[in-house]
Amino acid sequence: MKAPAVLAPGILVLLFTLMQKSNGECKEALVKSKMNVNMQYQLPNFTAETPIQNVVSHKHHIYLGAINYLYVLNDKDLQKVAEYKTGPVLEHPDCFPCQNCSHKANLSGGVWKDNINMALLVDTYYDDQLISCGSVHRGTCQRHVLPPDNTANIQSEVHCMYSPQADEEPSQCPDCVVSALGTKVLLSEKDRFINFFVGNTINSSYLPDHSLHSISVRRLKETQDGFKFLTDQSYIDVLPEFRDSYPIKYVHAFESNHFIYFLTVQRETLDAQTFHTRIIRFCSVDSGLHSYMEMPLECILTEKRRKRSTREEVFNILQAAYVSKPGTQLAKQIGANLNDDILYGVFAQSKPDSVEPMNRSAVCAFPVKYVNEFFNKIVNKNNVRCLQHFYGPNHDHCFNRTLLRNSSGCEVRSDEYRTEFTTALQRVDLFMGQFNQVLLTSISTFIKGDLTIANLGTSEGRFMQVVVSRSGSLTPHVNFLLDSHPVSPEAIVEHPLNQNGYTLVVTGKKITKIPLNGLGCEHFQSCSQCLSAPSFVQCGWCHDKCVRLEECPGGTWTQETCLPTIYKVFPTSAPLEGGTTLTICGWDFGFKRNNKFDLKKTKVLLGNESCTLTLSESTINMLKCTVGPAMNEHFNMSIVISNSRGTVHYSTFSYVDPIIKSISPSYGPKTGGTLLTLTGKHLNSGNSRHISIGGKTCTLKSVSDSILECYTPAQSTPTEFPIKLKIDLANREMNSFIYREDPVVYEIHPTKSFVRHVSIALIRR
């Protein structure tokens, strides 16, 4: 089912990549030939009662963490098979986490709060279990044991992961895991233990003696009733005096080889107003976080300008990230191996001195091995400094340190400590500015053959799939409006190597299952768009439609060359003398399967005469050619375009003989400015027309087939001059125009009158 044909804001940039070259002359044809981005699809989906925060998959089920609910869906059609209510929860200062406080509902201090799901994880080491951490109960977690015979059952065995110790300080609550202001939790199995790596946004609402930490590592107890810190240095906190002025947003967390990584958005320095993105790294076995390091990441767009200068745009705010392997083609382009982890990120430019993103995005790929190499370079005091937001500018750690470390490993010398690199690791936008009017909010990737494909989501709820490549800026082969809510950064890709592979995309309360092999071919409206789609989509051209092979019974299905389509031609006539530049609008001019624009086998004929192509001004949507002369007038001639696929005809062109029949008036003042009317036939033929009187231009006012109007130029003396008309290479000459002396006014009579209308006589001698 198709939606109304209205293009969404910000998407036009993705579609009109050829518009600049055509200068808008063939804009209408370009719109008609581009992909239909208003298609609607019937896709498996589920809508929750409240907004969805997190999603994980396990075996044949999808688990959703939403406000006040956990849901279990089957992975085939996203039908709900179970739900578990987690809130609202009554909280009271005298209640411990996980304690039922309903009996205190009428006491002062009790508050009902929604339970926002902040983390949702699956652990398979001890038992198959779903671990859910919410915004209530001081950020503690629950574990739902999943029975082997029914992994959808999240209700029968639920345990609170909180076990207070009698001698435990409030600030040492290892069971208080997540912050309601924002969190990222990474679960990792190491040496028969389960470790939780947590990054939390905290502010002054969390008191200094509160138990939540900015960065921490904790171990799941073997009793599974809570966590423990391994040392008193297993966490780092932003100092209380900086928590409001220096917020840290944890955007993504991942593990690669022996390291744990967090991606954050924060101010460039304690005193700065500007924000940037950082990558944090420390060893996965480093329970004391001694190997902790930070470094800025920048996604940039460079534009070469005249005089060899280069303009550089920085997209400073990370919106979403995803880590996966590259396809063969991309791996070669970025110098990576097929088994290397690649960090893909969508970045936006922020408003000045703000963390709020604008509708300007870029996509960058950082091979993780290059991130490590950058960390491992020999550093000096000019680009390494102490982490002042954790220690303050006057802490011992910030003085008398060598600030040199063996950052390639996890051994830390006694004179080394947690450090911050000030030099940013840069990568260039893979799509070369294609998304500079769109706010991208989500990314995931998968491999098809040699290609790397990105799933992208936008703040407008639009979903796209596009080949990732540095060899050329490719437009999305899937692009449709999924929902009115922004696409969530939480994305899952399942079974990418299978024909039934899919991605799960969250928008507000809704989750949708989208196939990785594309959404058919109907949205490609031109042959060139159809054949430009990646080969795994399996689209071809058949009977003026883009379809898959099985949808073209008995027809000619091609994936190689396109037959041109003519939409409009202008001008529609030319003078017999020729010299007129003909503009032919349409699509599929000079297109081949290899996505190259080639006009070598393209010819344009007017009847039997050749129209010489101007290659430098022709595009896939516009041909420009110069018509030759003709002996006689011809009407409704066929314009014929041929290429290796065949020929197309368009019968609206005429050779005409422009004629001037009369002029009016025949005289005027020598100062010029007289509106001169030329009457005749075929006066609007060709590209351009120029009227001159006495070698000076008569400025055109209006043009039609039978009338030309122009303002006469001034002449120095009263005399008679012929009128000359030039239309492209055609020259016509007409009766003379007589210049007379300018009129002179000597007297106005009468000189005064009533308010009402009265005739005034101009007396001339």
mmCIF file of C-alpha atoms in Angstrom, residues 10 12-14 20 301 303 311 313 315 347 349 358-363 429 431-440:
data_model
loop_
_atom_site.group_PDB
_atom_site.id
_atom_site.type_symbol
_atom_site.label_atom_id
_atom_site.label_comp_id
_atom_site.label_asym_id
_atom_site.label_seq_id
_atom_site.Cartn_x
_atom_site.Cartn_y
_atom_site.Cartn_z
ATOM 1 C CA GLY A 10 15.659 15.934 5.148
ATOM 2 C CA LEU A 12 15.417 15.098 -0.364
ATOM 3 C CA VAL A 13 19.170 15.343 0.064
ATOM 4 C CA LEU A 14 19.448 11.572 -0.173
ATOM 5 C CA GLN A 20 23.345 20.202 -8.781
ATOM 6 C CA LEU A 301 33.807 15.671 6.645
ATOM 7 C CA GLU A 303 35.696 19.372 1.456
ATOM 8 C CA ARG A 311 37.288 22.872 4.855
ATOM 9 C CA GLU A 313 33.520 19.814 9.533
ATOM 10 C CA PHE A 315 30.512 15.868 13.842
ATOM 11 C CA PHE A 347 27.629 11.255 14.767
ATOM 12 C CA GLN A 349 26.800 18.179 14.963
ATOM 13 C CA MET A 358 21.163 19.215 14.905
ATOM 14 C CA ASN A 359 19.911 17.573 11.719
ATOM 15 C CA ARG A 360 23.448 17.091 10.403
ATOM 16 C CA SER A 361 24.909 13.588 10.589
ATOM 17 C CA ALA A 362 27.869 11.544 9.442
ATOM 18 C CA VAL A 363 28.856 7.873 9.639
ATOM 19 C CA ASP A 429 32.464 10.369 6.906
ATOM 20 C CA PHE A 431 28.972 8.863 3.001
ATOM 21 C CA MET A 432 30.703 12.145 2.133
ATOM 22 C CA GLY A 433 28.016 14.461 3.477
ATOM 23 C CA GLN A 434 24.999 12.563 2.166
ATOM 24 C CA PHE A 435 23.254 12.799 5.561
ATOM 25 C CA ASN A 436 24.009 16.476 6.231
ATOM 26 C CA GLN A 437 20.309 17.337 6.572
ATOM 27 C CA VAL A 438 19.258 14.278 8.574
ATOM 28 C CA LEU A 439 19.648 13.318 12.238
ATOM 29 C CA LEU A 440 20.697 9.676 12.343
#
